[in-house]
Coordinates of C-alpha atoms in Angstrom, one line a residue:
Chain A
M1435 CA 13.1 -6.2 3.2
S1436 CA 9.4 -5.0 3.5
S1437 CA 7.6 -2.6 1.7
A1438 CA 6.2 -1.1 4.6
T1439 CA 10.3 -1.1 5.9
I1440 CA 11.1 0.7 2.8
I1441 CA 8.3 3.8 2.7
L1442 CA 9.1 4.4 6.2
W1443 CA 12.9 4.8 5.4
C1444 CA 11.5 6.7 2.7
I1445 CA 10.1 8.9 5.7
T1446 CA 12.9 9.0 7.5
A1447 CA 15.1 10.7 4.1
V1448 CA 12.7 13.1 3.7
L1449 CA 12.3 14.2 7.7
L1450 CA 16.2 14.3 7.3
L1451 CA 16.1 16.5 3.9
F1452 CA 14.3 19.0 6.2
S1453 CA 15.8 19.1 8.8
W1454 CA 20.0 18.7 6.9
K1455 CA 18.1 22.7 5.1
A1456 CA 17.2 23.9 8.8
G1457 CA 20.7 23.6 10.0
P1458 CA 23.1 21.1 11.0
E1459 CA 21.5 21.5 14.7
T1460 CA 18.4 20.6 13.7
V1461 CA 19.5 17.5 13.0
N1462 CA 22.2 16.7 15.9
R1463 CA 18.9 17.5 17.5
G1464 CA 16.9 14.8 15.2
F1465 CA 19.9 12.1 15.7
H1466 CA 19.8 12.4 19.3
L1467 CA 16.3 11.8 20.3
A1468 CA 15.8 9.1 18.1
W1469 CA 19.1 7.6 20.7
A1470 CA 17.5 8.5 23.7
T1471 CA 14.4 7.2 22.5
T1472 CA 15.9 3.6 21.0
K1473 CA 18.2 3.4 24.5
Q1474 CA 14.9 4.0 26.5
N1475 CA 13.3 1.6 25.1
T1476 CA 16.1 -1.5 23.9
L1477 CA 14.8 -3.5 26.8
L1478 CA 10.8 -3.5 26.1
I1479 CA 11.8 -3.5 22.8
F1480 CA 13.1 -7.4 23.4
L1481 CA 10.1 -8.5 25.4
A1482 CA 7.6 -7.6 23.8
F1483 CA 8.8 -9.7 21.2
L1484 CA 10.2 -12.2 23.0
I1485 CA 6.7 -12.6 23.8
V1486 CA 5.4 -12.7 20.7
G1487 CA 7.5 -15.6 19.4
F1488 CA 6.0 -17.0 23.0
V1489 CA 2.3 -17.1 21.4
N1490 CA 3.9 -17.4 17.6
I1491 CA 4.5 -21.1 19.0
L1492 CA 1.9 -21.6 21.0
S1493 CA 0.3 -21.3 18.6
P1494 CA -4.0 -19.8 19.1
Q1495 CA -4.8 -20.0 15.8
E1496 CA -5.7 -22.9 16.8
L1497 CA -8.0 -22.2 19.6
V1498 CA -9.3 -20.2 17.7
K1499 CA -9.9 -22.2 15.2
S1500 CA -12.0 -24.8 17.1
W1501 CA -13.7 -22.2 18.7
I1502 CA -15.3 -19.7 15.9
G1503 CA -16.1 -21.9 14.0
P1504 CA -19.9 -23.5 14.6
A1505 CA -21.1 -20.6 16.9
S1506 CA -22.9 -17.2 15.6
G1507 CA -25.4 -15.1 15.9
W1508 CA -24.4 -12.7 18.7
Q1509 CA -23.3 -15.5 20.9
G1510 CA -20.8 -15.7 17.1
I1511 CA -20.2 -11.6 18.3
I1512 CA -19.2 -11.3 21.5
L1513 CA -16.5 -15.0 21.1
A1514 CA -15.6 -13.1 18.3
E1515 CA -14.6 -9.7 20.5
F1516 CA -12.5 -11.7 22.2
L1517 CA -10.4 -14.7 20.3
G1518 CA -9.3 -11.2 17.8
M1519 CA -8.6 -10.2 21.0
L1520 CA -6.0 -13.2 21.2
L1521 CA -4.6 -13.1 17.3
P1522 CA -1.2 -12.3 17.3
G1523 CA 0.3 -11.5 14.0
G1524 CA 0.4 -8.8 11.1
P1525 CA -2.6 -9.4 8.1
Y1526 CA -0.4 -12.1 6.6
V1527 CA -0.3 -14.4 9.0
V1528 CA -4.5 -13.5 10.3
F1529 CA -6.1 -12.7 6.8
P1530 CA -5.6 -16.5 5.1
L1531 CA -6.6 -17.3 8.4
I1532 CA -10.3 -15.7 9.1
A1533 CA -10.5 -17.0 5.5
I1534 CA -10.4 -20.4 6.5
L1535 CA -13.0 -19.0 9.2
F1536 CA -15.5 -17.6 6.7
Q1537 CA -15.2 -20.9 4.3
A1538 CA -16.6 -23.1 7.6
G1539 CA -19.5 -21.6 7.8
A1540 CA -18.8 -19.1 10.3
G1541 CA -21.3 -15.8 9.7
L1542 CA -20.2 -12.5 7.8
A1543 CA -21.2 -10.2 11.3
P1544 CA -19.0 -12.5 13.7
I1545 CA -15.7 -12.3 11.6
I1546 CA -16.7 -8.5 10.6
T1547 CA -16.2 -7.8 14.5
L1548 CA -13.1 -10.4 14.6
I1549 CA -11.3 -8.6 12.3
T1550 CA -12.1 -5.5 13.6
S1551 CA -10.7 -6.8 17.3
W1552 CA -7.9 -8.2 15.9
S1553 CA -7.2 -4.2 14.3
T1554 CA -8.2 -2.3 17.4
Q1555 CA -8.2 -4.3 20.5
S1556 CA -5.4 -7.3 20.2
L1557 CA -3.5 -8.0 23.3
L1558 CA -0.1 -8.5 21.8
T1559 CA 0.0 -4.6 21.2
I1560 CA 0.3 -3.4 24.0
G1561 CA 3.9 -5.0 24.2
F1562 CA 4.7 -2.0 22.2
E1563 CA 2.5 0.4 23.6
L1564 CA 3.3 0.6 27.2
P1565 CA 6.5 2.1 27.1
F1566 CA 5.8 4.8 24.7
M1567 CA 2.4 5.8 25.3
G1568 CA 1.8 5.0 29.0
W1569 CA -0.2 3.2 31.1
R1570 CA -3.0 5.4 31.2
F1571 CA -3.3 5.8 27.3
T1572 CA -3.7 2.2 26.9
L1573 CA -6.0 2.1 29.5
I1574 CA -8.1 5.1 27.2
R1575 CA -7.9 3.6 23.8
W1576 CA -8.1 0.7 25.1
G1577 CA -10.7 1.4 27.0
M1578 CA -12.5 3.0 24.9
G1579 CA -12.3 0.1 22.0
L1580 CA -13.7 -2.4 23.4
L1581 CA -17.4 -1.4 22.6
I1582 CA -16.0 -1.3 18.8
P1583 CA -16.0 -4.6 17.7
L1584 CA -19.1 -5.6 19.2
A1585 CA -21.2 -2.2 17.2
A1586 CA -19.4 -3.3 13.8
G1587 CA -20.8 -6.7 14.7
F1588 CA -24.6 -5.5 15.4
T1589 CA -24.0 -3.4 12.2
A1590 CA -23.5 -6.1 10.0
V1591 CA -26.0 -8.2 11.4
I1592 CA -28.1 -5.2 11.0
L1593 CA -27.3 -4.1 7.5
W1594 CA -27.0 -7.5 5.7
G1595 CA -28.4 -9.8 8.6
Chain B
M924 CA 14.2 3.5 45.3
T925 CA 10.2 3.6 44.6
I926 CA 11.2 6.2 41.5
N927 CA 13.0 2.8 40.8
I928 CA 10.0 0.9 41.2
K929 CA 8.3 3.1 38.7
K930 CA 10.5 3.2 36.5
Y931 CA 10.7 -0.4 35.8
R932 CA 6.7 -1.0 36.2
I933 CA 6.3 -2.0 32.5
H934 CA 9.6 -3.8 32.0
F935 CA 7.9 -6.0 34.8
V936 CA 4.8 -6.5 33.6
L937 CA 5.9 -7.8 30.6
L938 CA 8.0 -10.0 32.1
I939 CA 5.8 -11.9 33.8
V940 CA 3.4 -12.2 30.2
I941 CA 6.6 -13.8 29.3
I942 CA 7.8 -16.1 32.9
F943 CA 4.0 -16.7 32.1
L944 CA 4.0 -17.4 28.3
G945 CA 7.6 -19.5 29.4
I946 CA 5.7 -21.7 31.9
M947 CA 2.9 -22.2 29.4
A948 CA 5.4 -23.7 26.4
F949 CA 7.2 -25.5 28.5
T950 CA 4.0 -28.0 30.2
Q951 CA 3.1 -27.6 25.7
G952 CA 6.4 -29.3 25.6
G953 CA 9.5 -28.6 28.5
W954 CA 12.7 -26.7 27.2
D955 CA 13.2 -27.7 23.2
Q956 CA 9.3 -25.6 23.4
V957 CA 10.8 -22.8 25.4
L958 CA 14.2 -22.6 23.5
A959 CA 12.1 -23.2 20.0
G960 CA 9.3 -19.4 21.8
I961 CA 12.6 -17.5 22.7
K962 CA 13.7 -18.2 18.8
D963 CA 11.8 -16.9 17.2
G964 CA 10.5 -13.9 18.9
L965 CA 14.7 -12.9 18.6
S966 CA 14.6 -13.6 14.7
I967 CA 11.8 -11.5 14.0
L968 CA 12.9 -8.7 16.2
L969 CA 16.4 -9.3 13.8
Q970 CA 14.1 -8.9 10.8
E971 CA 12.1 -6.9 12.6
L972 CA 15.4 -4.3 12.9
P973 CA 15.6 -2.2 9.6
L974 CA 11.8 -1.7 9.9
L975 CA 12.4 -0.4 13.9
A976 CA 16.3 1.8 12.8
A977 CA 13.7 3.4 10.9
A978 CA 10.3 3.9 12.8
F979 CA 13.3 5.6 15.7
L980 CA 14.9 7.6 12.9
T981 CA 11.6 8.8 12.1
A982 CA 10.9 10.0 15.9
G983 CA 13.3 11.3 16.5
F984 CA 13.2 14.3 14.1
L985 CA 10.0 14.8 13.7
Q986 CA 10.0 16.2 17.4
A987 CA 13.0 18.0 16.2
L988 CA 11.4 19.6 13.2
V989 CA 8.2 20.1 14.0
K990 CA 8.6 23.3 16.1
K991 CA 5.7 23.2 19.6
E992 CA 3.5 25.6 18.1
F993 CA 2.3 23.9 14.9
I994 CA 1.9 20.6 17.1
T995 CA -0.1 23.8 18.9
R996 CA -2.4 24.8 16.3
W997 CA -2.5 21.3 14.5
L998 CA -2.9 18.9 16.5
G999 CA -3.0 20.5 19.9
R1000 CA -6.3 20.1 22.3
E1001 CA -7.2 23.0 20.2
A1002 CA -7.0 21.8 16.9
G1003 CA -10.0 20.7 17.1
L1004 CA -11.9 18.1 14.8
K1005 CA -9.1 19.5 11.6
G1006 CA -6.2 17.8 14.4
I1007 CA -8.3 14.9 14.4
L1008 CA -9.2 14.5 10.6
L1009 CA -5.6 15.1 10.1
A1010 CA -4.1 12.4 11.9
C1011 CA -6.7 9.5 10.5
L1012 CA -5.4 10.6 7.1
G1013 CA -1.3 9.6 8.6
G1014 CA -1.9 7.1 10.8
G1015 CA -3.8 4.9 7.4
L1016 CA -1.3 5.7 5.1
I1017 CA 1.0 4.9 8.1
P1018 CA 2.6 1.6 7.0
G1019 CA 4.5 -1.2 9.4
G1020 CA 3.3 -3.1 12.1
P1021 CA 2.8 -1.5 16.2
Y1022 CA 6.8 -1.6 17.0
A1023 CA 7.1 1.4 13.6
Y1024 CA 3.9 3.1 14.5
Y1025 CA 4.1 3.6 19.2
P1026 CA 7.5 5.1 18.4
I1027 CA 5.8 7.9 16.3
A1028 CA 3.2 8.3 18.0
G1029 CA 4.7 8.6 21.4
A1030 CA 7.4 11.7 19.7
L1031 CA 3.1 13.3 19.5
L1032 CA 2.9 12.8 22.7
K1033 CA 6.1 14.0 23.8
S1034 CA 6.2 17.1 21.3
G1035 CA 2.0 17.8 22.7
A1036 CA -0.2 16.9 20.2
G1037 CA -3.8 16.2 22.0
L1038 CA -5.6 13.1 23.6
G1039 CA -8.3 12.4 20.5
V1040 CA -5.2 13.6 17.5
L1041 CA -3.7 10.5 19.5
I1042 CA -6.4 8.4 19.8
A1043 CA -7.6 9.2 15.8
F1044 CA -3.9 8.1 14.8
V1045 CA -4.2 4.4 16.5
T1046 CA -7.4 4.1 15.5
A1047 CA -7.4 5.0 12.1
K1048 CA -4.1 2.6 10.7
N1049 CA -5.4 0.3 13.1
L1050 CA -9.0 0.0 11.1
W1051 CA -8.0 2.3 8.4
S1052 CA -4.5 1.2 7.4
V1053 CA -4.7 2.0 3.4
S1054 CA -1.3 -0.5 2.6
R1055 CA -3.6 -3.1 4.4
I1056 CA -6.2 -2.8 1.7
P1057 CA -4.7 -5.3 -1.7
L1058 CA -4.0 -7.9 0.4
E1059 CA -7.5 -8.3 3.2
F1060 CA -9.1 -7.7 -0.4
A1061 CA -6.9 -10.6 -2.1
I1062 CA -6.8 -12.7 0.6
L1063 CA -10.7 -11.7 2.0
G1064 CA -12.1 -10.9 -1.0
T1065 CA -14.2 -8.1 -2.5
T1066 CA -17.6 -8.7 -0.2
I1067 CA -16.2 -8.1 3.8
T1068 CA -13.4 -6.7 2.7
I1069 CA -15.6 -3.4 1.2
R1070 CA -18.2 -3.8 3.9
R1071 CA -16.2 -3.8 7.2
Y1072 CA -14.3 -0.2 5.4
L1073 CA -18.0 0.5 5.4
I1074 CA -18.8 -0.2 8.8
T1075 CA -15.3 1.0 10.4
F1076 CA -14.4 4.5 8.7
L1077 CA -15.9 6.7 11.0
I1078 CA -15.0 5.4 13.6
P1079 CA -11.5 7.0 13.6
P1080 CA -12.6 10.3 13.8
L1081 CA -15.5 10.0 15.8
L1082 CA -13.6 8.2 18.7
G1083 CA -11.3 10.6 18.3
L1084 CA -14.0 13.4 18.7
L1085 CA -15.1 11.1 22.4
A1086 CA -11.6 11.0 23.5
E1087 CA -11.2 14.2 23.1
W1088 CA -15.0 15.3 24.8
F1089 CA -14.6 13.0 27.5
L1090 CA -10.8 13.3 29.2
G1091 CA -9.5 15.2 26.6
G1092 CA -8.5 17.3 29.8
S1093 CA -6.2 14.6 31.1
I1094 CA -3.5 14.8 28.2
T1095 CA -0.9 16.2 30.4
K1096 CA -1.6 13.5 32.7
I1097 CA -0.7 11.1 30.5
E1098 CA 2.3 12.3 28.5
E1099 CA 2.9 12.8 32.5
N1100 CA 3.4 8.2 32.8
A1101 CA 4.8 7.6 29.4
Q1102 CA 7.9 9.7 30.6
Q1103 CA 8.6 7.5 33.2

């Protein structure tokens, strides 16, 4: 079991304790709301994980590796923003790949853009965002976020060349 | 009938993506590859079930516990910078992938949190993520990690403020949209 799971279960336990102190009605309401959210999203979560599975076996990592290698400067930064969106998986998958790219000669600025874009613009996480937040929120957050990885990359160029 | 279509709009979007990816997998390696993709997705889902259960319970109890007045005062539109900073802190500290933090963000949205607060929460989760720091240092090294954190440190509160400032009024529409 991952540390994230353990920490989140601890948070759940604390919330449960508070609900228990607040009375049985709050506990019931908590379970009821949790169940309602689960029922409403089971199919969507299932579909989102199917997308994760397909993306995993299509391994866009290879694509990212072959593209970002030689590119540098502002072209590298723009490319890194797009590639960051395509990078699937958690930090355990993505950081080793980024480390390889850095060792292969990718500049600091594209690398920072790549990490930032993977963090905020990842297309794969949208599958989990849409069910809970709706398309309107997703559009606003993702749309506003588009400039962030670029800004981070260009700031890196200004500060550290 | 139109209500039904609206209700399943997101299902359709995800399904279209799945079909598209399925075709790509098929052209790459036939049915074996398609089956491998399905298997891979299901095994990750199974592996993440304990985390999903904790996330849904947290979302449920948050909604049950937190009084509307508390959300309005600390995380609602009137909370201003205070609410946005609080959301950044929460986002930075919460562990787990998108299937863990989006149910919680959804619970906050339903309970009356403002747009700036929600944007700050999600962005801080993505950029500050405390649980990711040790791994980032270990794999990417000190230089990249420190510089990356320095450059993106102000973005979560800044983006939250900007969102609240320009689009904060649309939160009711966003909430209705998420309920569908």
